[in-house]
Structures are given as structure tokens and as C-alpha cells.
Coordinates of N, CA, C and O in Angstrom, one line a residue:
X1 N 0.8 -1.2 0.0 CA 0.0 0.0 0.0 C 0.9 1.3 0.0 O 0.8 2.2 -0.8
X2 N 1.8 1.1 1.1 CA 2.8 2.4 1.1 C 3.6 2.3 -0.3 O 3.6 3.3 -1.0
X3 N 4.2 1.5 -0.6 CA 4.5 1.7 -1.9 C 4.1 1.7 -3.4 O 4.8 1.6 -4.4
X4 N 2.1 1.9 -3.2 CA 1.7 2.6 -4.2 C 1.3 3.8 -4.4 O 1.2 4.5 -5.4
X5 N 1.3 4.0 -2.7 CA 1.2 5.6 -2.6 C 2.3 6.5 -2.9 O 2.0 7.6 -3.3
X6 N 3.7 5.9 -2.7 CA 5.2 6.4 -3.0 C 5.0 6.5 -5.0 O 5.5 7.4 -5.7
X7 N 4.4 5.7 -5.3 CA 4.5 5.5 -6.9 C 4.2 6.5 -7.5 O 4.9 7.1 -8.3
X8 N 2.4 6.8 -7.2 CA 1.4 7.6 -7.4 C 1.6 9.0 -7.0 O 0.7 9.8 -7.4
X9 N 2.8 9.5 -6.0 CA 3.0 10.6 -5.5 C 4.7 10.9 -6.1 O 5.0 12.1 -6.4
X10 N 5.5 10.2 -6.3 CA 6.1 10.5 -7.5 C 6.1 10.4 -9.3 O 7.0 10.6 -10.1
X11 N 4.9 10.2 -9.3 CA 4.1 10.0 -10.6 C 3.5 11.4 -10.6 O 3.8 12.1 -11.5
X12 N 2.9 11.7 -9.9 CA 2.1 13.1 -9.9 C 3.3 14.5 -9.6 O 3.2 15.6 -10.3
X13 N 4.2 14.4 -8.9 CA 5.5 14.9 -8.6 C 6.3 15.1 -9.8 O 7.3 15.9 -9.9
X14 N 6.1 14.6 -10.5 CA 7.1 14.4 -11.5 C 6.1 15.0 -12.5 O 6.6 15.9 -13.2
X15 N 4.8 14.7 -12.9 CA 3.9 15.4 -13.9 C 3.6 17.0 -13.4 O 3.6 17.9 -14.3
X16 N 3.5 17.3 -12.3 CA 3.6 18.8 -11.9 C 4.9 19.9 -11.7 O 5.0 21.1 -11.4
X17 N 5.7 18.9 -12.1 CA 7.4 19.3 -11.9 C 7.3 20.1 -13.5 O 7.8 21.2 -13.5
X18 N 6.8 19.9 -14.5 CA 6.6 20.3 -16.0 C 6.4 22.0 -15.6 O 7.2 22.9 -16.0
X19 N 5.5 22.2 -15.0 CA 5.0 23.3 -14.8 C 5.4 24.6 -13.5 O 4.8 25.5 -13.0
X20 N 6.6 24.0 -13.1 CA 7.0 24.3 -11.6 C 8.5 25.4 -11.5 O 8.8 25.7 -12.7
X21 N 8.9 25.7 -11.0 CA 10.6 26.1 -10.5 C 11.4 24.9 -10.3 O 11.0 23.7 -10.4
X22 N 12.2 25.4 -10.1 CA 13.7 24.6 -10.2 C 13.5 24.5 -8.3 O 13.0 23.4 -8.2
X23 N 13.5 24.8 -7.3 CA 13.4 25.0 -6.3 C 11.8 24.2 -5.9 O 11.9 23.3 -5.1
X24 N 10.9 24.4 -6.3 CA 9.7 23.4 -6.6 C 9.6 21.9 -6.7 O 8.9 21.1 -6.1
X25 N 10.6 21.8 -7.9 CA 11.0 20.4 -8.2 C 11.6 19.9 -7.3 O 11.1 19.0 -6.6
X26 N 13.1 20.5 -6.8 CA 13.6 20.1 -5.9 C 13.0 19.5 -4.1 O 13.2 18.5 -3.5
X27 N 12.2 20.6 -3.9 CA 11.0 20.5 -2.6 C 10.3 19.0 -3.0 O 10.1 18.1 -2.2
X28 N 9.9 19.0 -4.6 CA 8.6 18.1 -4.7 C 9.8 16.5 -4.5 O 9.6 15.5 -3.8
X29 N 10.9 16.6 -5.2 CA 11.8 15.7 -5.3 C 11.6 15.0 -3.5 O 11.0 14.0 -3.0
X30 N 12.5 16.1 -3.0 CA 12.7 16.3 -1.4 C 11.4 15.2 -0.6 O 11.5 14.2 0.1
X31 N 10.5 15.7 -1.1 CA 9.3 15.0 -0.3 C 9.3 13.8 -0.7 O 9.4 13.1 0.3
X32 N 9.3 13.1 -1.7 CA 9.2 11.8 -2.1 C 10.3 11.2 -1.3 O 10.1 10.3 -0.6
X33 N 11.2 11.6 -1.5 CA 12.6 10.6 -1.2 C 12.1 10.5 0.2 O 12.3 9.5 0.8
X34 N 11.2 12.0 1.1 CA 11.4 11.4 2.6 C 10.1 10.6 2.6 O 10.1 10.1 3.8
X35 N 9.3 10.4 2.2 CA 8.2 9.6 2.2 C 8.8 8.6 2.0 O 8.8 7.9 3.0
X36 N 9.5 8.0 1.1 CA 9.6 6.6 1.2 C 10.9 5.9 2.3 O 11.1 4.8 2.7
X37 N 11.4 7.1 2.5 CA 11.9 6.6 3.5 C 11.4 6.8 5.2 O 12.0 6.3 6.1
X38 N 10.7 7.2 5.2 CA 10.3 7.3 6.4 C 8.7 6.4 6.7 O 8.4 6.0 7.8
X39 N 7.9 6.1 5.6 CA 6.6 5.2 6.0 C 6.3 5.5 6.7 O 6.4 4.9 7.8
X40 N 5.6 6.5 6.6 CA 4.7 7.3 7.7 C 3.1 6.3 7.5 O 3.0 5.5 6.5
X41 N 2.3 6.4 8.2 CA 0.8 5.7 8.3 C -0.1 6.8 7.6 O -0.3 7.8 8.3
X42 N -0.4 6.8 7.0 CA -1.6 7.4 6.2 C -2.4 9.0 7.8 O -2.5 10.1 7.5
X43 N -2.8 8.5 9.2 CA -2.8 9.4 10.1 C -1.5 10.1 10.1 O -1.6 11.3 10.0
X44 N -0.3 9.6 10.3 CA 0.9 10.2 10.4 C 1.0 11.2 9.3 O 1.0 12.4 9.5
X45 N 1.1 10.6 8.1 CA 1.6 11.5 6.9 C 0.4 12.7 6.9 O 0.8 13.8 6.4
X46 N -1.1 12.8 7.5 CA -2.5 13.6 7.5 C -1.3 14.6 8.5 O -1.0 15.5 7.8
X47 N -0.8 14.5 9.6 CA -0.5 15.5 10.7 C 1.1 15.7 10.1 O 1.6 16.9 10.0
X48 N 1.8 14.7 9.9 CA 3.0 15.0 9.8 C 3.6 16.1 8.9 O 4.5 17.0 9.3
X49 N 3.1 16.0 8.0 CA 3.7 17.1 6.1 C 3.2 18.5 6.7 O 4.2 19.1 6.9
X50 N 2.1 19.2 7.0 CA 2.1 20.1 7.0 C 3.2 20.9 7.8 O 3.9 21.9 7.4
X51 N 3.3 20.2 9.2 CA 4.5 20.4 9.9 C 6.0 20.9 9.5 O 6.8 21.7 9.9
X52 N 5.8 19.9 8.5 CA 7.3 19.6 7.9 C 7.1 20.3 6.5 O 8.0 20.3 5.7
X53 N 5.8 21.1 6.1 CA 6.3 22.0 5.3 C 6.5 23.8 5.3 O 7.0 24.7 4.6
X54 N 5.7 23.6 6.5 CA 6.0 25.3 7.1 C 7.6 25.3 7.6 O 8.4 26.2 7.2
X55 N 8.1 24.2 8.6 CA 9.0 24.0 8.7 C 10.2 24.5 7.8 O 11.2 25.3 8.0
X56 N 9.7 23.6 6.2 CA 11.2 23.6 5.2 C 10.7 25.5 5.0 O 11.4 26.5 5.4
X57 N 9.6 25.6 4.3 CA 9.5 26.9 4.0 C 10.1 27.4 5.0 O 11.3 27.3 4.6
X58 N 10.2 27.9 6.3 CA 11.3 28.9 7.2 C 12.4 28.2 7.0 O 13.4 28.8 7.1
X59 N 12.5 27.3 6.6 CA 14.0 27.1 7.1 C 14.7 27.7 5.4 O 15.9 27.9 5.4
X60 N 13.8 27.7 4.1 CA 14.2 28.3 2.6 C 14.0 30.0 3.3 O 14.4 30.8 2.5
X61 N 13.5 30.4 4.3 CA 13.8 31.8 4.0 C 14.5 32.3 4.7 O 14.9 33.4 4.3
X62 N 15.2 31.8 5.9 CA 16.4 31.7 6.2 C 17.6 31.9 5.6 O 18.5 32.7 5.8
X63 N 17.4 30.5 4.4 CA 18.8 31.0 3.8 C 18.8 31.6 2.8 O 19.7 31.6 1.9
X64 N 17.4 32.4 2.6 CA 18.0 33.3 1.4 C 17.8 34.5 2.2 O 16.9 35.2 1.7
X65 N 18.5 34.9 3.4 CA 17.8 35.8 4.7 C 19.2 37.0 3.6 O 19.9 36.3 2.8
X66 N 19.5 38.2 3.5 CA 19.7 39.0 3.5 C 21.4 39.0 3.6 O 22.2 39.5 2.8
X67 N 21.8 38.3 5.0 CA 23.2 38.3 5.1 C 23.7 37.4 4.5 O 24.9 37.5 4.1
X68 N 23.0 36.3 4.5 CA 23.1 34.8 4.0 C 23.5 34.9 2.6 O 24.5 34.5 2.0
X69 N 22.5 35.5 2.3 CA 22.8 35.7 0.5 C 24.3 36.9 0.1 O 25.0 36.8 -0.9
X70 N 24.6 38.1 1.2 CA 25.5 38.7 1.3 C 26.7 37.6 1.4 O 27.3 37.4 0.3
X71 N 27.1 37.2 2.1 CA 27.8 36.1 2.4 C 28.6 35.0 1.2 O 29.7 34.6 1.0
X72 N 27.1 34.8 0.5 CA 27.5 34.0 -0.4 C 27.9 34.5 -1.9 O 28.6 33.9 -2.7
X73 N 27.2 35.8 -2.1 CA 27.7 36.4 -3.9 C 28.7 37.0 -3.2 O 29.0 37.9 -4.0
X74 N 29.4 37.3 -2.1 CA 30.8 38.2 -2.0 C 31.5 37.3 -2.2 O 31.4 36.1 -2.0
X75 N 32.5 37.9 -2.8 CA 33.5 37.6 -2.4 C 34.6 38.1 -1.5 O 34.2 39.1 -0.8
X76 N 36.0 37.7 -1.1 CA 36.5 38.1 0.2 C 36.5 39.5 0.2 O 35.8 40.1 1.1
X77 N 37.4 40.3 -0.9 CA 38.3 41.4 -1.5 C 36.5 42.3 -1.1 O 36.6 43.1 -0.1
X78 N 35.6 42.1 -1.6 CA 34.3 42.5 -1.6 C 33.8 42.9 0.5 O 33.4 44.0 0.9
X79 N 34.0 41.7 1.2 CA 33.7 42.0 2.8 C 34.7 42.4 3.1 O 34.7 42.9 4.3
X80 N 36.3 42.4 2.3 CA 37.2 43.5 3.1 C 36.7 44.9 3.2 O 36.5 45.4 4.3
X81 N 36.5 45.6 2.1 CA 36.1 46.7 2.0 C 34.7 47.3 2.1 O 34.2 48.3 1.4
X82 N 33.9 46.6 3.4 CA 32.8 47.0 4.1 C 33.3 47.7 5.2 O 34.5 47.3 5.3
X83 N 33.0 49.0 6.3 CA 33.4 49.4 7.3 C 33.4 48.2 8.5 O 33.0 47.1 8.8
X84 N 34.2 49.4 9.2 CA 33.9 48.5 10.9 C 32.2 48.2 11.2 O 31.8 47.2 11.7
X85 N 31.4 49.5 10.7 CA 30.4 49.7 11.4 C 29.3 48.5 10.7 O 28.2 48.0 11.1
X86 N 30.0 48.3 9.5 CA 28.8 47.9 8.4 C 29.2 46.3 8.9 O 28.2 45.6 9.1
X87 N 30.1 45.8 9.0 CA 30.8 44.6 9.5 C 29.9 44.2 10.7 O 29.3 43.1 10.8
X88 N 29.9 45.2 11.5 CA 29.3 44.9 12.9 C 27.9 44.3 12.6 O 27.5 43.2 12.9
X89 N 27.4 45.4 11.9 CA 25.8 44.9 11.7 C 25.6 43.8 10.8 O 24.7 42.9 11.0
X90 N 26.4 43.8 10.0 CA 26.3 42.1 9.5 C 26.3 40.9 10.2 O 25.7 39.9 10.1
X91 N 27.2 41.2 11.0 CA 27.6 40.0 12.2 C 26.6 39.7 13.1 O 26.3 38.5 13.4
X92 N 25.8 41.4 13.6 CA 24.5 40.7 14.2 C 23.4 40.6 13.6 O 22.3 40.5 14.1
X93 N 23.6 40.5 12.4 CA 22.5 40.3 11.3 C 22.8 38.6 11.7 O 22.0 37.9 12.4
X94 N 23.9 38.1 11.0 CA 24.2 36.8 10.5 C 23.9 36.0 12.1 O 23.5 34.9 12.0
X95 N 24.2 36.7 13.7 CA 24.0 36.4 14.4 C 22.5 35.8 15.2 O 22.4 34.9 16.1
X96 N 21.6 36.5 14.5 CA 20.0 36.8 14.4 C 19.4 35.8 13.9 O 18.5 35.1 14.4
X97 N 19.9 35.6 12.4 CA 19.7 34.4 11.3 C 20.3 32.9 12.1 O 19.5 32.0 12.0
X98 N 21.4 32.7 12.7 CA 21.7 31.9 12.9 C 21.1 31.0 14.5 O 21.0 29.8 14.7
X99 N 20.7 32.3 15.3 CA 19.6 31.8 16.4 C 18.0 31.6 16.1 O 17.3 31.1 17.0
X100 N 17.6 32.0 15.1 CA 16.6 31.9 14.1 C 16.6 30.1 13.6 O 15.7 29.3 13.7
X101 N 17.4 30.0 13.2 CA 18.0 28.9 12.7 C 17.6 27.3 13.4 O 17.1 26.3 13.0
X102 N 18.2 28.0 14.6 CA 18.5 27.2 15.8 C 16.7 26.8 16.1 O 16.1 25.8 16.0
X103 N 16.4 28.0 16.6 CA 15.6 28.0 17.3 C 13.9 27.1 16.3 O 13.0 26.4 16.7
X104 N 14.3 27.6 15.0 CA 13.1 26.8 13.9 C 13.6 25.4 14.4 O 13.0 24.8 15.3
X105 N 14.6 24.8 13.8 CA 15.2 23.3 13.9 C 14.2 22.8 15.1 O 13.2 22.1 14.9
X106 N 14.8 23.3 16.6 CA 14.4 22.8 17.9 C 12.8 23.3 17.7 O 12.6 22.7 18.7
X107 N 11.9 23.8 17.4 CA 10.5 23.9 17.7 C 9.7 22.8 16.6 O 8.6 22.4 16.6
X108 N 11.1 22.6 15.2 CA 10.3 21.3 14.3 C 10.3 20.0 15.4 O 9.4 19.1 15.5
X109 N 11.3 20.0 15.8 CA 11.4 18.5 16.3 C 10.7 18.3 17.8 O 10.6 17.3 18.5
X110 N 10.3 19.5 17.9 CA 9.3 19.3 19.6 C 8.1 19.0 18.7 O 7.8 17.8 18.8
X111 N 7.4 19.7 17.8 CA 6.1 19.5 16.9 C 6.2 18.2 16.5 O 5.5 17.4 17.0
X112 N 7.0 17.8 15.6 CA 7.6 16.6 15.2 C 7.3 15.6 15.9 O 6.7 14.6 15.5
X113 N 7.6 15.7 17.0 CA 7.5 14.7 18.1 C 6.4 14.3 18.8 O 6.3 13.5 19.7
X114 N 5.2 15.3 18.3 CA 3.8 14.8 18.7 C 3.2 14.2 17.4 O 2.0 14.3 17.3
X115 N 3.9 13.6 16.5 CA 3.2 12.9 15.3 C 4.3 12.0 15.3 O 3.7 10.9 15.5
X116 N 5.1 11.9 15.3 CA 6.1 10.5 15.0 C 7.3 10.7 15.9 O 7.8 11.5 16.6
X117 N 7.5 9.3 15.5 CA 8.5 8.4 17.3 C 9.6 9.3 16.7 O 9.9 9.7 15.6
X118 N 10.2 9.3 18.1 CA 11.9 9.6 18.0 C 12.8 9.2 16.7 O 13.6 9.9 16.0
X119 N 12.3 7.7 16.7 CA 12.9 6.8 15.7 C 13.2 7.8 14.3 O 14.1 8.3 13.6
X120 N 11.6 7.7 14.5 CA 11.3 8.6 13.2 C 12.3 10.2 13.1 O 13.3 10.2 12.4
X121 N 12.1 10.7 13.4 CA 12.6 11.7 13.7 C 14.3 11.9 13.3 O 14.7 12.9 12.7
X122 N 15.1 10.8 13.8 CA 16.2 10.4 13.1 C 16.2 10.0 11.9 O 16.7 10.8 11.1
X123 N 15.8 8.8 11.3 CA 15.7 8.7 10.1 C 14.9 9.6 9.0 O 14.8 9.4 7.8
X124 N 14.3 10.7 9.8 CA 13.8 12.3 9.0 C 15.5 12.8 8.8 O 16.0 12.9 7.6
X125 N 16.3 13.1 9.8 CA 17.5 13.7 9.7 C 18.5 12.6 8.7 O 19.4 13.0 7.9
X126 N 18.4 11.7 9.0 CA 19.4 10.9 8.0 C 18.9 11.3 6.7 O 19.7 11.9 6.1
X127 N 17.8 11.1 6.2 CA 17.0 11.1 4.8 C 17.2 12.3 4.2 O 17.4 12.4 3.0
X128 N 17.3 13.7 5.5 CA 17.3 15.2 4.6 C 18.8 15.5 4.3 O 19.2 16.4 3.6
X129 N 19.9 14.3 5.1 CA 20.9 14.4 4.8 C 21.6 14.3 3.7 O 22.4 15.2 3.2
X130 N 21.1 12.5 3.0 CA 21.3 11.4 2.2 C 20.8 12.5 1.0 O 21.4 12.8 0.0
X131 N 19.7 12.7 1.4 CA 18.9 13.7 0.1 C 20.0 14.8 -0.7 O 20.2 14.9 -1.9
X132 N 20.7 15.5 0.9 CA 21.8 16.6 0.2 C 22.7 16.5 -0.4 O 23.0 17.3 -1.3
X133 N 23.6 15.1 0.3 CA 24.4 15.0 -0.5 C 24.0 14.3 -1.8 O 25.0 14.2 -2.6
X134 N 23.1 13.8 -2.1 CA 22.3 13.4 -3.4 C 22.4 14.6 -4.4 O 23.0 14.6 -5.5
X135 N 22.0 15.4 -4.0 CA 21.9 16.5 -4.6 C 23.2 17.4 -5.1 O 23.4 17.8 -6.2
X136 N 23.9 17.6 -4.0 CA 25.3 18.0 -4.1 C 26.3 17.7 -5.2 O 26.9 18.4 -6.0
X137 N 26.1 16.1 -5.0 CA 26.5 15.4 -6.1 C 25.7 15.4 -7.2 O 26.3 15.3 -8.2
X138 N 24.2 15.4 -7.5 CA 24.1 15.5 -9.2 C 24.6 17.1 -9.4 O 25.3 17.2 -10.4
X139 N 24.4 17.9 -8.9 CA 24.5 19.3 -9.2 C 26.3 19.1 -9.4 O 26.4 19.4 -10.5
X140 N 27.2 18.9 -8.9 CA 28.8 18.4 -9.3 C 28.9 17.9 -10.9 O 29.6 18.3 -11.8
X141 N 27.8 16.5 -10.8 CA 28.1 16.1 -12.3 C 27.9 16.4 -13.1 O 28.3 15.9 -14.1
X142 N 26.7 17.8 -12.9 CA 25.8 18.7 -14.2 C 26.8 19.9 -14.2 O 26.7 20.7 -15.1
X143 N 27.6 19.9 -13.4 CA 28.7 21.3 -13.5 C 29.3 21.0 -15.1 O 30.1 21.7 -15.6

């Protein structure tokens, strides 16, 4: 049963990916791989996803938070030549973002934890792992 639902939701995933973002696909990808690794019970998956998609959503606006993205199109030569003052505020920018960070993670996995076991919970983190460097690596071989 679970794995006709995995079929039919990467079947449908994959026909709405035609019409989507690159970021879209990736999310719709994202979900499949953790559905089938995780086998959630049809109650579980009703309570669980929504959880787990407000969740990803903060955690995608996060990292396109402002310093984050500063961070990433500089280059060094580029953050040398910011002031002391402008430095400072970046730092407690990046500081803000990063207790933001913290603080989403630990309030998924309290929520998290009123719909699926501990167990679960771990093999959610192994899965979003496996997923990245999945990804890391096709994005390497398409370089």
C-alpha cells in the first residue's frame, strides 16, 4: 500500500514538476525521497507534512535571509572593503539568522515529536541528509 502511494506521489510529482521552479521540483523531489523513507501511516503522513512543510519553508527563507545571500555572492576582496560599522551589523545580522535557525530546527522536532516516534525523527534527519548530498552530487556532475 505504502508503496503505491510512493508510486502515485512520484508520478504526480514528477507530472507537476513540468510546470514548476527549479526550487519546486527540488521540494517536490525532497518529499518523495522522505516519504519513502520514512513510511509514515496514512494518520501520520495527515498530521505530519504540513509540519514539515512550514517548517522547510522557514528554514528556505532563512537561507535566502539577506546576510546569508550577502555572504554567499561576496567575495572576500568584496567583505574587506565594508566598514567596521557595516561589519558589525552584519555580524548581528548573521547572528539573528543563525539563532533563528537554531531556534526553527528545535521547535520542528518538539512539533515533530507529537506525530512520530523519536525513531522517526532520526531517520527524517538521516533522509534530509542522504537527500543533500544526493543532490550536491548530481548538481557536481551537471557542473
Amino acid at each position: 500500500m505504502n508503496k503505491l502511494i510512493l508510486l502515485i506521489s512520484i508520478f504526480l510529482s514528477s507530472f507537476s514538476m513540468l510546470a514548476q521552479n527549479k526550487t519546486d521540483q527540488i521540494r517536490s523531489l525532497k518529499i518523495a525521497h522522505l516519504s519513502s523513507v520514512l513510511d509514515l501511516t496514512p494518520s501520520e503522513a495527515e498530521k505530519f507534512w504540513p509540519i514539515y512543510t512550514t517548517y522547510d519553508k522557514k528554514m528556505t527563507e532563512l537561507r535566502q535571509n539577506d546576510i546569508v545571500r550577502f555572504i554567499k555572492d561576496s567575495n572576500v576582496q568584496e567583505i574587506e572593503q565594508i566598514t567596521s560599522g557595516q561589519a558589525t551589523q552584519k555580524v548581528q545580522d548573521l547572528l539573528s539568522v543563525e539563532s533563528d535557525y537554531y531556534t526553527t530546527r528545535k521547535q520542528f522536532i518538539k512539533d515533530a515529536q507529537k506525530v512520530i516516534s523519536n525513531k522517526q525523527i532520526l531517520v527524517l534527519k538521516k533522509a534530509e541528509d542522504d537527500f543533500h548530498r544526493k543532490l550536491l552530487k548530481k548538481y557536481k556532475e551537471n557542473k
